[in-house]
Amino acid sequence: MTETNKMLEECANYLLNHCFVLGGVEDQRAKYLYVQDHLNEVRAVFAPLGYSVVLYPAPLQAAALVNEHEGSQARLLKYESILLLVLRLLYLQKRESLSASADQVLVTVEEVQAELQKMNLPRRDQPTLEKLLRTLRRYNLARPVGRLSGLDSRIEVFPTVLLALPDSDLADAAAEVTRTRSELSLYERPEDGTAAVEVEE
């Protein structure tokens, strides 16, 4: 197997397992650059399976594997979905205040807990947060920076949190903040403790 074919196989398998590959993450950069430079070849691998490969250049620097077939998308548990939306909201807010050259968006556990409290949802303990983050990390949406050992522990949020939800208008951050808050409100727990929505655990 030639070096080019080996890299094609490696990138294709990575996309199948993780959905996204990021140019702004050091250990993924080589794969992202390969997909960028060999987009037609990578697309040819997936086309017979009904997948498309979408490239998002800077500032996102991400490649996404997309399957439009009904029921083929990843399904998150309720609190994984809530955490994804919270991280998306925090990402949008922090991205506005960061310089254009900033590579990382970092949020603290305390910021995550504060957003959960705003929705009258219970705070999640550190082991639970780490467990929830495993799925988001698998799909290259976010990852803990070291152990989540306290409120000042940090989570790196990837720009792919903007792509994990359909029909996003990435051009208008303010509208996305409003939309994300609206989606989070579906999970809000009323003060009397009854469920606002029924979501399968």
CSV table of C-alpha atoms in Angstrom, one decimal:
chain,number,residue,atom,x,y,z
A,1,MET,CA,0.0,0.0,0.0
A,2,THR,CA,1.4,3.4,-1.0
A,3,GLU,CA,1.8,6.2,1.5
A,4,THR,CA,-1.0,8.1,-0.2
A,5,ASN,CA,-3.4,5.2,0.0
A,6,LYS,CA,-2.5,4.6,3.6
A,7,MET,CA,-3.3,8.2,4.5
A,8,LEU,CA,-6.6,8.0,2.6
A,9,GLU,CA,-7.6,4.8,4.5
A,10,GLU,CA,-6.6,6.4,7.8
A,11,CYS,CA,-8.6,9.6,7.1
A,12,ALA,CA,-11.6,7.7,5.9
A,13,ASN,CA,-11.7,5.5,9.0
A,14,TYR,CA,-11.2,8.5,11.3
A,15,LEU,CA,-14.2,10.3,9.7
A,16,LEU,CA,-16.3,7.1,10.1
A,17,ASN,CA,-15.5,6.9,13.8
A,18,HIS,CA,-15.5,10.6,14.7
A,19,CYS,CA,-17.7,12.4,12.1
A,20,PHE,CA,-15.4,15.5,12.2
A,21,VAL,CA,-11.8,16.2,11.7
A,22,LEU,CA,-10.3,19.5,12.8
A,23,GLY,CA,-7.5,21.5,11.3
A,24,GLY,CA,-7.1,23.6,14.5
A,25,VAL,CA,-6.4,20.6,16.7
A,26,GLU,CA,-2.7,19.6,16.6
A,27,ASP,CA,-3.2,15.8,16.5
A,28,GLN,CA,-5.8,16.1,13.8
A,29,ARG,CA,-4.2,18.7,11.6
A,30,ALA,CA,-2.4,16.3,9.2
A,31,LYS,CA,-5.7,14.5,8.5
A,32,TYR,CA,-7.6,17.7,7.9
A,33,LEU,CA,-5.0,18.9,5.5
A,34,TYR,CA,-5.1,15.6,3.7
A,35,VAL,CA,-8.9,15.8,3.3
A,36,GLN,CA,-8.6,19.4,2.2
A,37,ASP,CA,-5.9,18.6,-0.4
A,38,HIS,CA,-7.5,15.3,-1.6
A,39,LEU,CA,-11.2,16.2,-1.2
A,40,ASN,CA,-12.4,14.5,-4.4
A,41,GLU,CA,-10.6,11.2,-3.5
A,42,VAL,CA,-12.0,11.2,0.0
A,43,ARG,CA,-15.5,11.9,-1.4
A,44,ALA,CA,-15.2,9.1,-3.8
A,45,VAL,CA,-14.6,6.7,-1.0
A,46,PHE,CA,-17.9,7.6,0.7
A,47,ALA,CA,-20.2,8.4,-2.2
A,48,PRO,CA,-21.2,4.8,-2.9
A,49,LEU,CA,-22.3,4.5,0.8
A,50,GLY,CA,-24.5,7.6,0.6
A,51,TYR,CA,-22.2,9.8,2.6
A,52,SER,CA,-20.9,13.2,1.6
A,53,VAL,CA,-17.8,15.0,2.9
A,54,VAL,CA,-18.2,18.7,3.6
A,55,LEU,CA,-15.2,21.0,4.0
A,56,TYR,CA,-15.5,24.1,6.2
A,57,PRO,CA,-12.5,26.3,5.7
A,58,ALA,CA,-11.2,28.9,8.2
A,59,PRO,CA,-12.3,30.1,10.7
A,60,LEU,CA,-13.9,26.7,11.4
A,61,GLN,CA,-11.3,24.5,9.7
A,62,ALA,CA,-13.3,21.3,9.9
A,63,ALA,CA,-14.3,18.5,7.6
A,64,ALA,CA,-17.5,16.7,8.3
A,65,LEU,CA,-18.9,13.3,7.2
A,66,VAL,CA,-22.6,13.7,6.5
A,67,ASN,CA,-25.2,11.0,5.9
A,68,GLU,CA,-28.6,12.3,4.9
A,69,HIS,CA,-30.4,9.0,5.4
A,70,GLU,CA,-33.1,9.1,8.0
A,71,GLY,CA,-32.1,7.5,11.3
A,72,SER,CA,-28.4,7.4,10.5
A,73,GLN,CA,-27.4,10.4,12.6
A,74,ALA,CA,-25.9,9.9,16.0
A,75,ARG,CA,-28.5,10.0,18.8
A,76,LEU,CA,-27.5,11.6,22.1
A,77,LEU,CA,-29.0,11.0,25.5
A,78,LYS,CA,-30.9,13.8,27.1
A,79,TYR,CA,-28.1,15.2,29.2
A,80,GLU,CA,-25.6,14.7,26.4
A,81,SER,CA,-27.9,16.9,24.3
A,82,ILE,CA,-28.2,19.5,27.1
A,83,LEU,CA,-24.4,19.6,27.6
A,84,LEU,CA,-23.9,20.0,23.8
A,85,LEU,CA,-26.3,23.0,23.7
A,86,VAL,CA,-24.7,24.5,26.8
A,87,LEU,CA,-21.2,24.2,25.3
A,88,ARG,CA,-22.5,25.6,22.0
A,89,LEU,CA,-24.0,28.6,23.8
A,90,LEU,CA,-20.8,29.2,25.8
A,91,TYR,CA,-18.7,28.8,22.6
A,92,LEU,CA,-20.7,31.4,20.8
A,93,GLN,CA,-20.4,33.9,23.7
A,94,LYS,CA,-16.7,33.4,24.1
A,95,ARG,CA,-15.9,33.4,20.4
A,96,GLU,CA,-17.3,36.9,20.1
A,97,SER,CA,-14.8,38.2,22.7
A,98,LEU,CA,-11.7,36.3,21.4
A,99,SER,CA,-9.3,37.6,18.8
A,100,ALA,CA,-9.6,36.2,15.3
A,101,SER,CA,-6.3,34.4,15.7
A,102,ALA,CA,-7.3,32.6,18.9
A,103,ASP,CA,-7.2,28.8,18.3
A,104,GLN,CA,-8.9,27.6,21.5
A,105,VAL,CA,-12.2,28.3,23.1
A,106,LEU,CA,-12.1,27.1,26.8
A,107,VAL,CA,-14.9,27.1,29.3
A,108,THR,CA,-14.9,26.2,32.9
A,109,VAL,CA,-17.0,23.6,34.8
A,110,GLU,CA,-18.3,26.5,36.8
A,111,GLU,CA,-19.6,28.2,33.7
A,112,VAL,CA,-21.3,25.0,32.6
A,113,GLN,CA,-22.9,24.5,36.0
A,114,ALA,CA,-24.1,28.1,36.0
A,115,GLU,CA,-26.0,27.5,32.7
A,116,LEU,CA,-27.6,24.4,34.1
A,117,GLN,CA,-28.8,26.3,37.1
A,118,LYS,CA,-30.4,29.0,34.9
A,119,MET,CA,-32.6,26.2,33.6
A,120,ASN,CA,-33.4,24.9,37.0
A,121,LEU,CA,-31.6,21.7,36.1
A,122,PRO,CA,-29.5,19.9,38.7
A,123,ARG,CA,-25.7,20.5,38.8
A,124,ARG,CA,-23.8,17.5,37.5
A,125,ASP,CA,-21.0,16.1,39.6
A,126,GLN,CA,-17.5,15.7,38.1
A,127,PRO,CA,-17.7,12.0,37.2
A,128,THR,CA,-21.0,12.5,35.5
A,129,LEU,CA,-19.7,15.5,33.4
A,130,GLU,CA,-16.7,13.4,32.4
A,131,LYS,CA,-19.0,10.5,31.3
A,132,LEU,CA,-21.2,12.9,29.3
A,133,LEU,CA,-18.1,14.4,27.7
A,134,ARG,CA,-16.9,11.0,26.4
A,135,THR,CA,-19.5,11.0,23.7
A,136,LEU,CA,-18.9,14.6,22.8
A,137,ARG,CA,-15.2,13.9,22.6
A,138,ARG,CA,-15.8,10.9,20.4
A,139,TYR,CA,-17.5,13.1,17.9
A,140,ASN,CA,-14.9,15.8,18.2
A,141,LEU,CA,-17.2,18.4,19.7
A,142,ALA,CA,-15.4,19.0,23.0
A,143,ARG,CA,-12.9,17.5,25.3
A,144,PRO,CA,-11.8,18.0,28.9
A,145,VAL,CA,-8.4,19.7,29.5
A,146,GLY,CA,-6.9,17.2,32.0
A,147,ARG,CA,-9.1,15.9,34.8
A,148,LEU,CA,-12.3,17.7,35.8
A,149,SER,CA,-11.3,18.0,39.4
A,150,GLY,CA,-13.0,21.3,40.3
A,151,LEU,CA,-15.1,24.2,39.2
A,152,ASP,CA,-12.0,25.9,37.6
A,153,SER,CA,-11.3,22.8,35.5
A,154,ARG,CA,-11.5,23.6,31.8
A,155,ILE,CA,-13.2,22.1,28.7
A,156,GLU,CA,-12.0,22.8,25.2
A,157,VAL,CA,-15.0,23.4,22.9
A,158,PHE,CA,-14.4,22.8,19.2
A,159,PRO,CA,-16.0,24.8,16.4
A,160,THR,CA,-17.9,21.7,15.4
A,161,VAL,CA,-20.5,22.4,18.1
A,162,LEU,CA,-21.8,24.9,15.5
A,163,LEU,CA,-22.2,22.1,12.9
A,164,ALA,CA,-23.7,19.4,15.1
A,165,LEU,CA,-27.2,20.9,14.8
A,166,PRO,CA,-29.0,21.2,11.5
A,167,ASP,CA,-29.8,24.4,9.6
A,168,SER,CA,-27.4,26.6,11.5
A,169,ASP,CA,-26.9,30.1,10.2
A,170,LEU,CA,-23.2,30.5,11.1
A,171,ALA,CA,-23.1,34.1,9.8
A,172,ASP,CA,-25.2,35.5,12.6
A,173,ALA,CA,-23.8,34.7,16.1
A,174,ALA,CA,-26.4,36.7,17.9
A,175,ALA,CA,-29.2,34.8,16.2
A,176,GLU,CA,-27.4,31.5,17.0
A,177,VAL,CA,-27.2,32.5,20.7
A,178,THR,CA,-31.0,33.1,20.7
A,179,ARG,CA,-31.7,29.9,18.8
A,180,THR,CA,-29.5,27.9,21.2
A,181,ARG,CA,-31.2,29.4,24.3
A,182,SER,CA,-34.6,28.5,22.7
A,183,GLU,CA,-33.5,24.9,22.2
A,184,LEU,CA,-32.2,24.7,25.7
A,185,SER,CA,-35.5,26.0,27.1
A,186,LEU,CA,-37.1,22.7,25.9
A,187,TYR,CA,-35.2,20.9,28.6
A,188,GLU,CA,-35.9,23.5,31.3
A,189,ARG,CA,-37.3,22.0,34.4
A,190,PRO,CA,-40.2,24.0,35.9
A,191,GLU,CA,-39.9,25.1,39.5
A,192,ASP,CA,-42.5,22.5,40.6
A,193,GLY,CA,-40.1,19.7,39.4
A,194,THR,CA,-42.4,18.3,36.6
A,195,ALA,CA,-40.7,17.5,33.3
A,196,ALA,CA,-41.0,20.2,30.6
A,197,VAL,CA,-40.4,17.6,27.9
A,198,GLU,CA,-40.3,13.9,27.7
A,199,VAL,CA,-37.0,12.6,26.4
A,200,GLU,CA,-35.9,9.1,26.5
A,201,GLU,CA,-33.0,8.5,28.8
